[in-house]
mmCIF file of C-alpha atoms and ligand atoms in Angstrom:
data_model
loop_
_atom_site.group_PDB
_atom_site.id
_atom_site.type_symbol
_atom_site.label_atom_id
_atom_site.label_comp_id
_atom_site.label_asym_id
_atom_site.label_seq_id
_atom_site.Cartn_x
_atom_site.Cartn_y
_atom_site.Cartn_z
ATOM 1 C CA MET S 1 1.489 -23.637 -10.636
ATOM 2 C CA LYS S 2 4.138 -21.702 -8.270
ATOM 3 C CA ILE S 3 4.407 -18.369 -8.193
ATOM 4 C CA LEU S 4 6.824 -15.674 -6.546
ATOM 5 C CA VAL S 5 5.961 -12.742 -5.221
ATOM 6 C CA ILE S 6 8.512 -9.857 -4.904
ATOM 7 C CA ASN S 7 8.272 -7.215 -2.981
ATOM 8 C CA CYS S 8 11.659 -4.606 -3.540
ATOM 9 C CA GLY S 9 12.488 -1.689 -1.364
ATOM 10 C CA SER S 10 15.834 0.395 -2.223
ATOM 11 C CA SER S 11 18.169 -1.933 0.226
ATOM 12 C CA SER S 12 16.103 -5.053 0.485
ATOM 13 C CA ILE S 13 14.092 -7.697 -0.993
ATOM 14 C CA LYS S 14 10.982 -9.221 0.301
ATOM 15 C CA TYR S 15 9.705 -12.457 -1.175
ATOM 16 C CA LYS S 16 6.826 -15.438 -0.797
ATOM 17 C CA LEU S 17 6.553 -18.258 -2.599
ATOM 18 C CA TYR S 18 3.101 -19.638 -3.221
ATOM 19 C CA SER S 19 1.785 -22.541 -5.107
ATOM 20 C CA SER S 20 -1.290 -22.203 -7.005
ATOM 21 C CA ASP S 21 -3.643 -24.521 -5.426
ATOM 22 C CA SER S 22 -2.928 -22.925 -1.538
ATOM 23 C CA ASP S 23 -3.270 -19.455 0.012
ATOM 24 C CA LYS S 24 -0.280 -20.830 2.588
ATOM 25 C CA PRO S 25 2.912 -19.754 1.157
ATOM 26 C CA LEU S 26 5.367 -22.444 1.034
ATOM 27 C CA ASP S 27 8.041 -20.116 1.914
ATOM 28 C CA LYS S 28 8.834 -16.305 2.909
ATOM 29 C CA GLY S 29 11.892 -14.306 3.286
ATOM 30 C CA LEU S 30 13.548 -11.523 3.698
ATOM 31 C CA ILE S 31 17.403 -10.201 1.789
ATOM 32 C CA GLU S 32 18.819 -7.090 3.615
ATOM 33 C CA LYS S 33 21.613 -4.596 3.123
ATOM 34 C CA ILE S 34 21.507 -4.796 -0.627
ATOM 35 C CA GLY S 35 24.197 -2.281 -2.188
ATOM 36 C CA GLU S 36 25.223 -1.378 1.428
ATOM 37 C CA LYS S 37 28.611 -0.671 2.589
ATOM 38 C CA GLY S 38 30.347 -4.477 3.525
ATOM 39 C CA SER S 39 27.436 -6.250 2.564
ATOM 40 C CA ALA S 40 27.852 -8.914 -0.328
ATOM 41 C CA VAL S 41 24.837 -8.576 -2.303
ATOM 42 C CA LYS S 42 25.577 -5.467 -4.343
ATOM 43 C CA ASN S 43 22.520 -5.193 -6.308
ATOM 44 C CA HIS S 44 18.896 -6.044 -6.789
ATOM 45 C CA SER S 45 20.321 -8.813 -9.226
ATOM 46 C CA GLN S 46 22.593 -10.482 -7.025
ATOM 47 C CA GLY S 47 19.681 -10.740 -4.462
ATOM 48 C CA VAL S 48 17.276 -12.133 -6.348
ATOM 49 C CA ARG S 49 20.102 -14.861 -7.379
ATOM 50 C CA LYS S 50 20.563 -15.454 -3.598
ATOM 51 C CA LEU S 51 16.891 -15.552 -2.793
ATOM 52 C CA VAL S 52 16.781 -18.254 -5.686
ATOM 53 C CA SER S 53 20.000 -20.367 -4.804
ATOM 54 C CA GLY S 54 18.128 -20.030 -0.865
ATOM 55 C CA LEU S 55 14.854 -21.538 -2.519
ATOM 56 C CA LEU S 56 16.990 -24.418 -4.107
ATOM 57 C CA GLY S 57 19.375 -24.964 -1.260
ATOM 58 C CA ARG S 58 16.662 -25.322 1.062
ATOM 59 C CA LYS S 59 14.855 -27.713 -1.757
ATOM 60 C CA VAL S 60 11.722 -25.719 -1.629
ATOM 61 C CA ILE S 61 12.152 -26.146 -5.342
ATOM 62 C CA SER S 62 14.139 -27.997 -7.085
ATOM 63 C CA ARG S 63 14.267 -26.789 -10.218
ATOM 64 C CA LEU S 64 14.420 -22.832 -11.636
ATOM 65 C CA ASP S 65 11.463 -24.039 -13.973
ATOM 66 C CA GLU S 66 9.427 -24.497 -11.385
ATOM 67 C CA ILE S 67 8.145 -21.231 -10.742
ATOM 68 C CA GLU S 68 6.225 -20.597 -13.140
ATOM 69 C CA THR S 69 5.230 -16.548 -12.573
ATOM 70 C CA ILE S 70 6.810 -13.895 -10.963
ATOM 71 C CA GLY S 71 4.324 -11.105 -9.429
ATOM 72 C CA HIS S 72 6.390 -7.704 -8.698
ATOM 73 C CA ARG S 73 4.609 -4.811 -6.395
ATOM 74 C CA VAL S 74 5.169 -1.793 -7.891
ATOM 75 C CA VAL S 75 4.396 1.541 -5.917
ATOM 76 C CA HIS S 76 3.648 3.816 -8.754
ATOM 77 C CA GLY S 77 1.403 3.285 -11.576
ATOM 78 C CA GLY S 78 0.405 7.021 -12.376
ATOM 79 C CA GLU S 79 -2.379 7.223 -14.817
ATOM 80 C CA ALA S 80 -0.662 4.804 -17.207
ATOM 81 C CA PHE S 81 -1.511 1.319 -15.362
ATOM 82 C CA ARG S 82 -5.237 0.698 -14.031
ATOM 83 C CA GLU S 83 -4.831 -2.790 -13.403
ATOM 84 C CA PRO S 84 -2.053 -5.638 -13.164
ATOM 85 C CA ARG S 85 0.163 -5.377 -16.508
ATOM 86 C CA LEU S 86 2.305 -8.562 -18.593
ATOM 87 C CA ILE S 87 6.113 -6.922 -18.264
ATOM 88 C CA ASN S 88 7.385 -6.422 -21.403
ATOM 89 C CA PRO S 89 10.046 -3.454 -22.172
ATOM 90 C CA GLN S 90 7.049 -1.130 -23.086
ATOM 91 C CA VAL S 91 5.441 -1.642 -19.623
ATOM 92 C CA ILE S 92 9.273 -0.981 -18.175
ATOM 93 C CA LYS S 93 9.581 2.090 -20.076
ATOM 94 C CA LYS S 94 6.605 3.606 -18.635
ATOM 95 C CA ILE S 95 7.642 2.084 -14.878
ATOM 96 C CA ARG S 96 10.325 4.127 -15.425
ATOM 97 C CA GLU S 97 8.147 7.297 -16.207
ATOM 98 C CA CYS S 98 6.648 7.026 -13.043
ATOM 99 C CA SER S 99 9.828 7.144 -11.049
ATOM 100 C CA LYS S 100 9.179 10.869 -11.204
ATOM 101 C CA LEU S 101 6.186 10.472 -9.365
ATOM 102 C CA ALA S 102 7.869 8.248 -6.714
ATOM 103 C CA PRO S 103 11.255 8.439 -6.636
ATOM 104 C CA LEU S 104 12.365 6.413 -3.210
ATOM 105 C CA HIS S 105 10.244 3.492 -4.612
ATOM 106 C CA ASN S 106 10.024 2.596 -8.262
ATOM 107 C CA PRO S 107 13.737 2.326 -9.255
ATOM 108 C CA ALA S 108 13.929 -0.391 -6.433
ATOM 109 C CA ASN S 109 10.462 -1.635 -7.990
ATOM 110 C CA LEU S 110 12.294 -1.476 -11.117
ATOM 111 C CA ALA S 111 15.833 -3.277 -10.299
ATOM 112 C CA GLY S 112 14.123 -6.153 -8.786
ATOM 113 C CA ILE S 113 12.140 -6.334 -12.186
ATOM 114 C CA ILE S 114 15.452 -6.281 -14.192
ATOM 115 C CA GLY S 115 16.914 -9.003 -12.090
ATOM 116 C CA CYS S 116 14.689 -11.061 -12.320
ATOM 117 C CA ARG S 117 14.162 -11.087 -16.106
ATOM 118 C CA LYS S 118 17.892 -11.616 -16.244
ATOM 119 C CA LEU S 119 17.451 -14.929 -14.508
ATOM 120 C CA PHE S 120 14.326 -16.006 -15.683
ATOM 121 C CA PRO S 121 14.204 -14.678 -19.043
ATOM 122 C CA ARG S 122 11.037 -16.826 -19.986
ATOM 123 C CA ILE S 123 9.141 -16.407 -17.472
ATOM 124 C CA PRO S 124 5.956 -14.428 -17.400
ATOM 125 C CA GLN S 125 6.167 -11.758 -15.111
ATOM 126 C CA VAL S 126 3.842 -9.516 -14.035
ATOM 127 C CA ALA S 127 3.817 -6.047 -12.320
ATOM 128 C CA VAL S 128 1.129 -5.151 -9.743
ATOM 129 C CA PHE S 129 0.466 -1.120 -9.060
ATOM 130 C CA ASP S 130 -0.511 0.050 -5.642
ATOM 131 C CA THR S 131 -2.128 2.757 -6.985
ATOM 132 C CA ALA S 132 -4.159 1.009 -10.090
ATOM 133 C CA PHE S 133 -7.270 0.798 -7.543
ATOM 134 C CA TYR S 134 -7.273 4.223 -7.313
ATOM 135 C CA GLN S 135 -7.248 4.987 -11.310
ATOM 136 C CA ASP S 136 -11.203 4.732 -11.226
ATOM 137 C CA MET S 137 -12.048 6.829 -8.783
ATOM 138 C CA PRO S 138 -14.364 9.817 -9.650
ATOM 139 C CA LYS S 139 -12.529 13.281 -10.761
ATOM 140 C CA ALA S 140 -14.476 15.184 -7.720
ATOM 141 C CA ALA S 141 -12.161 12.998 -5.512
ATOM 142 C CA TYR S 142 -8.574 13.094 -7.253
ATOM 143 C CA ILE S 143 -8.351 16.461 -8.385
ATOM 144 C CA TYR S 144 -6.741 19.176 -6.779
ATOM 145 C CA ALA S 145 -8.270 22.882 -6.485
ATOM 146 C CA ILE S 146 -5.155 24.030 -7.798
ATOM 147 C CA PRO S 147 -4.598 25.494 -11.025
ATOM 148 C CA GLN S 148 -5.533 22.924 -13.734
ATOM 149 C CA SER S 149 -2.188 23.677 -15.240
ATOM 150 C CA TYR S 150 -0.242 21.632 -12.431
ATOM 151 C CA TYR S 151 -2.157 18.620 -13.190
ATOM 152 C CA LYS S 152 -1.604 19.244 -16.995
ATOM 153 C CA LYS S 153 1.861 19.648 -16.819
ATOM 154 C CA TYR S 154 3.032 17.460 -13.838
ATOM 155 C CA LYS S 155 0.202 15.487 -13.089
ATOM 156 C CA VAL S 156 -0.667 16.995 -9.791
ATOM 157 C CA ARG S 157 -3.164 15.033 -8.464
ATOM 158 C CA LYS S 158 -4.289 12.528 -5.808
ATOM 159 C CA TYR S 159 -2.998 8.795 -6.670
ATOM 160 C CA GLY S 160 -3.624 6.843 -3.588
ATOM 161 C CA PHE S 161 -1.637 4.222 -2.136
ATOM 162 C CA HIS S 162 -2.227 0.684 -0.245
ATOM 163 C CA GLY S 163 -4.298 -0.123 -3.042
ATOM 164 C CA THR S 164 -3.270 -4.040 -3.049
ATOM 165 C CA SER S 165 -4.439 -4.021 0.484
ATOM 166 C CA HIS S 166 -7.246 -2.488 0.397
ATOM 167 C CA GLN S 167 -8.547 -4.379 -2.746
ATOM 168 C CA PHE S 168 -7.055 -7.709 -0.649
ATOM 169 C CA VAL S 169 -9.602 -6.746 2.405
ATOM 170 C CA ALA S 170 -12.428 -5.708 0.377
ATOM 171 C CA LYS S 171 -12.630 -8.977 -1.336
ATOM 172 C CA GLN S 172 -12.275 -10.984 2.303
ATOM 173 C CA ALA S 173 -15.002 -8.813 3.487
ATOM 174 C CA SER S 174 -17.504 -9.821 0.807
ATOM 175 C CA LYS S 175 -16.746 -13.497 1.699
ATOM 176 C CA ILE S 176 -17.307 -12.912 5.235
ATOM 177 C CA LEU S 177 -20.767 -11.231 4.872
ATOM 178 C CA LYS S 178 -21.708 -13.577 1.929
ATOM 179 C CA LYS S 179 -22.390 -10.898 -0.343
ATOM 180 C CA PRO S 180 -20.699 -10.200 -3.810
ATOM 181 C CA LEU S 181 -18.690 -6.680 -4.045
ATOM 182 C CA THR S 182 -21.280 -5.242 -6.644
ATOM 183 C CA LYS S 183 -23.366 -5.498 -3.905
ATOM 184 C CA LEU S 184 -21.653 -3.854 -0.848
ATOM 185 C CA LYS S 185 -20.363 -0.344 0.512
ATOM 186 C CA LEU S 186 -17.277 -0.693 2.505
ATOM 187 C CA ILE S 187 -14.637 1.610 4.243
ATOM 188 C CA THR S 188 -11.263 -0.224 4.820
ATOM 189 C CA CYS S 189 -8.834 0.942 7.293
ATOM 190 C CA HIS S 190 -5.208 0.271 6.812
ATOM 191 C CA LEU S 191 -3.592 1.353 10.066
ATOM 192 C CA GLY S 192 0.269 0.422 9.813
ATOM 193 C CA ASN S 193 2.956 2.026 9.834
ATOM 194 C CA GLY S 194 1.417 4.109 6.990
ATOM 195 C CA CYS S 195 -2.360 4.634 6.985
ATOM 196 C CA SER S 196 -4.811 5.207 4.875
ATOM 197 C CA ILE S 197 -9.115 5.031 4.776
ATOM 198 C CA THR S 198 -10.412 4.028 1.254
ATOM 199 C CA ALA S 199 -14.317 4.136 0.194
ATOM 200 C CA ILE S 200 -15.033 1.163 -1.447
ATOM 201 C CA ASP S 201 -18.425 1.266 -3.433
ATOM 202 C CA GLN S 202 -19.163 -1.890 -5.491
ATOM 203 C CA GLY S 203 -15.984 -3.121 -5.484
ATOM 204 C CA ARG S 204 -14.355 0.410 -7.045
ATOM 205 C CA ALA S 205 -12.741 2.642 -4.753
ATOM 206 C CA VAL S 206 -14.304 6.094 -4.857
ATOM 207 C CA ASP S 207 -12.081 7.853 -2.344
ATOM 208 C CA THR S 208 -9.040 7.334 -0.292
ATOM 209 C CA SER S 209 -6.802 9.250 2.115
ATOM 210 C CA MET S 210 -3.663 8.966 0.636
ATOM 211 C CA GLY S 211 -2.711 11.848 -2.191
ATOM 212 C CA PHE S 212 -0.095 12.425 -4.625
ATOM 213 C CA THR S 213 2.199 11.098 -1.872
ATOM 214 C CA PRO S 214 1.469 8.853 0.752
ATOM 215 C CA LEU S 215 2.061 11.943 3.261
ATOM 216 C CA GLU S 216 -1.792 13.416 3.077
ATOM 217 C CA GLY S 217 -4.651 11.964 5.527
ATOM 218 C CA LEU S 218 -4.396 10.112 8.577
ATOM 219 C CA VAL S 219 -1.690 10.867 11.081
ATOM 220 C CA MET S 220 1.289 8.019 10.520
ATOM 221 C CA GLY S 221 3.650 6.515 12.387
ATOM 222 C CA THR S 222 6.070 9.256 11.470
ATOM 223 C CA ARG S 223 3.764 11.238 8.557
ATOM 224 C CA CYS S 224 1.637 14.049 10.028
ATOM 225 C CA GLY S 225 -1.387 13.319 7.453
ATOM 226 C CA ASP S 226 -3.063 16.510 6.862
ATOM 227 C CA ILE S 227 -2.391 19.665 7.463
ATOM 228 C CA ASP S 228 -2.700 23.620 5.843
ATOM 229 C CA VAL S 229 0.059 23.969 3.548
ATOM 230 C CA ALA S 230 0.102 27.213 4.669
ATOM 231 C CA ALA S 231 1.545 26.059 8.159
ATOM 232 C CA VAL S 232 4.630 24.349 6.439
ATOM 233 C CA PHE S 233 5.376 27.680 4.507
ATOM 234 C CA TYR S 234 5.423 29.788 7.578
ATOM 235 C CA ILE S 235 7.583 27.027 9.603
ATOM 236 C CA MET S 236 10.090 26.930 6.859
ATOM 237 C CA GLU S 237 10.463 30.775 6.681
ATOM 238 C CA LYS S 238 10.776 30.803 10.578
ATOM 239 C CA GLU S 239 13.306 28.380 10.753
ATOM 240 C CA LYS S 240 14.846 28.734 7.408
ATOM 241 C CA LEU S 241 14.544 25.125 5.888
ATOM 242 C CA ALA S 242 14.973 23.639 2.832
ATOM 243 C CA ILE S 243 12.529 21.879 0.755
ATOM 244 C CA SER S 244 14.394 18.245 1.683
ATOM 245 C CA GLU S 245 14.441 19.521 5.112
ATOM 246 C CA MET S 246 11.004 20.004 5.646
ATOM 247 C CA ASP S 247 9.712 17.194 3.588
ATOM 248 C CA GLN S 248 12.051 15.236 6.176
ATOM 249 C CA ILE S 249 10.404 16.597 8.902
ATOM 250 C CA LEU S 250 6.889 15.772 7.555
ATOM 251 C CA ASN S 251 7.431 12.083 6.222
ATOM 252 C CA LYS S 252 9.718 10.793 9.254
ATOM 253 C CA GLN S 253 9.254 13.086 12.294
ATOM 254 C CA SER S 254 5.974 13.637 12.635
ATOM 255 C CA GLY S 255 2.859 11.918 13.245
ATOM 256 C CA LEU S 256 2.956 9.609 16.478
ATOM 257 C CA LEU S 257 6.364 10.219 16.529
ATOM 258 C CA GLY S 258 6.644 13.835 16.481
ATOM 259 C CA VAL S 259 3.666 14.411 19.094
ATOM 260 C CA SER S 260 4.695 11.908 21.306
ATOM 261 C CA GLY S 261 8.241 12.916 20.870
ATOM 262 C CA LEU S 262 8.622 9.039 22.193
ATOM 263 C CA SER S 263 8.121 6.729 19.241
ATOM 264 C CA ASN S 264 6.302 5.858 15.853
ATOM 265 C CA ASP S 265 5.205 2.401 17.595
ATOM 266 C CA PHE S 266 1.509 2.427 18.251
ATOM 267 C CA ARG S 267 2.238 -0.357 20.841
ATOM 268 C CA LEU S 268 5.172 1.454 23.053
ATOM 269 C CA ILE S 269 2.548 4.689 22.317
ATOM 270 C CA ARG S 270 -0.089 2.923 24.405
ATOM 271 C CA LYS S 271 2.227 1.542 27.040
ATOM 272 C CA ALA S 272 3.417 5.372 27.716
ATOM 273 C CA MET S 273 -0.120 6.401 28.123
ATOM 274 C CA ALA S 274 -1.131 3.676 30.795
ATOM 275 C CA LYS S 275 1.615 5.064 32.739
ATOM 276 C CA GLY S 276 0.233 8.551 32.616
ATOM 277 C CA SER S 277 2.405 10.204 29.217
ATOM 278 C CA GLN S 278 0.033 13.517 28.193
ATOM 279 C CA ARG S 279 2.228 13.547 25.079
ATOM 280 C CA ALA S 280 1.481 9.730 24.261
ATOM 281 C CA LYS S 281 -2.499 10.576 25.290
ATOM 282 C CA LEU S 282 -2.365 13.355 23.008
ATOM 283 C CA ALA S 283 -0.926 11.923 19.926
ATOM 284 C CA TYR S 284 -3.406 8.496 20.393
ATOM 285 C CA GLU S 285 -5.693 11.255 20.893
ATOM 286 C CA ILE S 286 -5.365 13.252 17.492
ATOM 287 C CA PHE S 287 -4.628 9.801 15.648
ATOM 288 C CA ILE S 288 -8.454 8.431 16.608
ATOM 289 C CA HIS S 289 -9.964 11.743 15.770
ATOM 290 C CA ARG S 290 -8.468 12.044 12.025
ATOM 291 C CA ILE S 291 -9.582 8.354 11.863
ATOM 292 C CA LYS S 292 -13.040 9.299 12.520
ATOM 293 C CA LYS S 293 -12.996 12.320 10.230
ATOM 294 C CA TYR S 294 -12.268 10.239 7.536
ATOM 295 C CA ILE S 295 -14.670 7.316 8.504
ATOM 296 C CA GLY S 296 -17.044 10.353 8.962
ATOM 297 C CA ALA S 297 -17.134 11.636 5.741
ATOM 298 C CA TYR S 298 -16.918 8.923 3.481
ATOM 299 C CA LEU S 299 -20.272 7.375 5.507
ATOM 300 C CA PHE S 300 -21.285 10.174 3.988
ATOM 301 C CA ILE S 301 -19.975 10.016 0.322
ATOM 302 C CA LEU S 302 -20.821 6.326 0.278
ATOM 303 C CA LYS S 303 -24.479 7.099 1.693
ATOM 304 C CA GLY S 304 -23.933 4.308 4.762
ATOM 305 C CA ALA S 305 -21.958 1.333 4.676
ATOM 306 C CA ASP S 306 -21.932 -2.496 5.015
ATOM 307 C CA ALA S 307 -19.121 -2.476 6.829
ATOM 308 C CA VAL S 308 -16.330 -0.666 8.118
ATOM 309 C CA CYS S 309 -13.170 -2.643 7.809
ATOM 310 C CA PHE S 310 -9.891 -2.228 9.858
ATOM 311 C CA THR S 311 -6.387 -3.518 8.680
ATOM 312 C CA GLY S 312 -2.306 -3.624 9.359
ATOM 313 C CA GLY S 313 -0.334 -4.035 12.013
ATOM 314 C CA ILE S 314 -2.314 -1.429 14.262
ATOM 315 C CA GLY S 315 -5.781 -2.439 13.137
ATOM 316 C CA GLU S 316 -4.875 -6.275 13.085
ATOM 317 C CA ASN S 317 -4.039 -5.839 17.008
ATOM 318 C CA THR S 318 -5.764 -3.850 19.145
ATOM 319 C CA PRO S 319 -8.943 -4.885 20.274
ATOM 320 C CA LYS S 320 -9.484 -2.003 22.682
ATOM 321 C CA LEU S 321 -9.831 0.350 19.593
ATOM 322 C CA ILE S 322 -11.970 -2.020 17.338
ATOM 323 C CA GLU S 323 -14.409 -2.026 20.248
ATOM 324 C CA ASP S 324 -14.672 1.437 20.518
ATOM 325 C CA PHE S 325 -15.510 1.953 17.187
ATOM 326 C CA ARG S 326 -17.775 -0.871 17.534
ATOM 327 C CA GLN S 327 -19.643 0.726 20.163
ATOM 328 C CA SER S 328 -19.954 4.166 18.379
ATOM 329 C CA THR S 329 -20.967 2.409 15.388
ATOM 330 C CA LEU S 330 -23.786 0.924 16.936
ATOM 331 C CA ARG S 331 -24.820 3.902 18.872
ATOM 332 C CA PHE S 332 -24.804 6.623 15.601
ATOM 333 C CA LEU S 333 -25.822 3.688 13.185
ATOM 334 C CA GLY S 334 -27.442 0.735 14.315
ATOM 335 C CA SER S 335 -26.067 -2.528 13.919
ATOM 336 C CA LYS S 336 -26.446 -2.656 10.222
ATOM 337 C CA THR S 337 -23.505 -1.364 9.671
ATOM 338 C CA LYS S 338 -20.525 -4.179 10.470
ATOM 339 C CA ILE S 339 -16.731 -3.598 12.203
ATOM 340 C CA LEU S 340 -14.636 -6.334 10.707
ATOM 341 C CA VAL S 341 -10.948 -7.031 11.616
ATOM 342 C CA ILE S 342 -9.338 -8.599 8.348
ATOM 343 C CA PRO S 343 -5.389 -9.480 8.833
ATOM 344 C CA THR S 344 -4.278 -7.907 5.230
ATOM 345 C CA ASP S 345 -2.160 -9.938 2.855
ATOM 346 C CA GLU S 346 -0.597 -8.010 -0.085
ATOM 347 C CA GLU S 347 1.759 -10.887 -1.294
ATOM 348 C CA LEU S 348 -1.392 -13.331 -1.465
ATOM 349 C CA MET S 349 -3.397 -10.315 -3.636
ATOM 350 C CA ILE S 350 -0.568 -9.853 -5.943
ATOM 351 C CA ALA S 351 -0.267 -13.533 -6.438
ATOM 352 C CA HIS S 352 -3.785 -13.906 -7.040
ATOM 353 C CA LEU S 353 -3.852 -10.829 -9.695
ATOM 354 C CA ALA S 354 -0.917 -12.485 -11.165
ATOM 355 C CA CYS S 355 -2.218 -15.937 -11.425
ATOM 356 C CA GLY S 356 -5.397 -14.418 -13.238
ATOM 357 C CA LEU S 357 -3.632 -12.623 -15.690
ATOM 358 C CA ILE S 358 -1.272 -15.175 -16.835
ATOM 359 C CA ASN S 359 -4.257 -17.813 -17.032
ATOM 360 C CA LYS S 360 -6.137 -15.769 -19.295
ATOM 361 C CA PRO S 361 -6.589 -17.195 -22.753
ATOM 362 C CA GLN S 362 -4.882 -14.354 -24.669
ATOM 363 C CA ASN S 363 -1.726 -14.383 -22.491
ATOM 364 C CA LYS S 364 -1.378 -18.421 -21.973
ATOM 365 C CA LYS S 365 -0.621 -18.012 -26.003
ATOM 366 C CA ARG S 366 1.450 -14.973 -25.665
ATOM 367 C CA LYS S 367 4.880 -15.447 -26.322
ATOM 368 C CA ILE S 368 7.357 -13.406 -23.309
ATOM 369 C CA LYS S 369 9.259 -10.560 -24.899
HETATM 370 P P1 ADP W 401 4.038 -1.608 7.730
HETATM 371 O O1 ADP W 401 2.946 -0.093 7.535
HETATM 372 O O2 ADP W 401 5.321 -1.262 8.030
HETATM 373 O O3 ADP W 401 3.895 -2.929 7.012
HETATM 374 P P2 ADP W 401 2.663 -2.699 10.235
HETATM 375 O O4 ADP W 401 0.959 -3.218 9.173
HETATM 376 O O5 ADP W 401 3.593 -4.009 10.640
HETATM 377 O O6 ADP W 401 3.790 -2.037 9.508
HETATM 378 O O7 ADP W 401 2.312 -1.988 11.301
HETATM 379 C C1 ADP W 401 2.865 -1.626 12.660
HETATM 380 C C2 ADP W 401 2.537 -0.964 13.023
HETATM 381 O O8 ADP W 401 1.512 -1.949 13.931
HETATM 382 C C3 ADP W 401 3.012 -0.179 14.189
HETATM 383 O O9 ADP W 401 2.694 0.973 15.177
HETATM 384 C C4 ADP W 401 3.058 -1.399 15.424
HETATM 385 O O10 ADP W 401 3.449 -0.655 16.977
HETATM 386 C C5 ADP W 401 1.361 -2.122 15.544
HETATM 387 N N1 ADP W 401 1.705 -3.014 16.044
HETATM 388 C C6 ADP W 401 2.114 -4.101 15.747
HETATM 389 N N2 ADP W 401 1.464 -5.190 16.540
HETATM 390 C C7 ADP W 401 1.087 -4.578 17.084
HETATM 391 C C8 ADP W 401 0.222 -5.290 18.644
HETATM 392 N N3 ADP W 401 -0.054 -6.540 18.936
HETATM 393 N N4 ADP W 401 -0.519 -4.081 19.205
HETATM 394 C C9 ADP W 401 -0.850 -2.828 19.101
HETATM 395 N N5 ADP W 401 0.042 -2.434 17.804
HETATM 396 C C10 ADP W 401 0.572 -3.279 16.846
#
């Protein structure tokens, strides 16, 4: 079985093609500048067509019907989706409803889904949600301490993101530790441009650092993470800023970039630090301090952990950072808690989840609507 995994951004489509008998992709690529001025690719439907003609042209596949399943990354599943779902008109309607919670992401994800359904009307397609892994968290972890009418009216709560990555890393940790997930307590740290930490008890996410949006929690490349909201009101008042301007500052101009004044790129922060930049050093120290704070909190919530796992561009490529965490862990927790570096692979996880769903006996018989 060949499985195409699609991850649509507002102006791009990232894809990987897998065969069900291997974890190595047969092909991968990126279609960019969709809908941009001067681009030949006007919309996501055209993008999907370009992607597929590339696969045919390079003879990765010889016929369209070699692709038997398509897995789509969908950023926000709200409270409607607790697990991957076969796409049908009702699922599309619900994904559309979740767009108000993720206006930058879900419409692009949907455009990819609709483009694929046009080109592959008979192939089962599966939506895999970044938020689904967190739908089992206890209420104490996801309800904000604000009047509950806002949760009831507008669904304002912690959702959590990067779920597919944390789930993949947890599965890999279980293989490495040779113990089933049901017997493990794990803290998974996804440190890329976006950063998040999740506490996982027996395979179930029990808390996570990102919130109603990906802004909450750790310091990231350009996001501030946790901040006193009163400080935000104060800055808005002083600088006479509109909501959209403040949103831009907190999401795009803060984090490593905001503190260092140099870059959101962790490599450049470390280089500048080595050359003596005090601002880069401060950015680095705030970044690490926040990670430690969350790990400490989650160790307490989980009552210890079998492993703390690091992934993402920063987590996978900064041995010095990992060694520091290893030394601190050894000192305070002993050798029972392992420090693991596990490369993430969200597309492979989506392929596995899509394949798993399609192969359920009830779905094998189901007619695709
Ligand atoms: P995304 O969240 O967009 O998928 P990545 O997981 O690729 O991003 O992570 C990007 C971050 O990883 C950047 O801050 C980058 O500097 C950092 N990074 C990537 N490669 C390295 C490396 N070899 N050493 C240190 N940091 C790295």
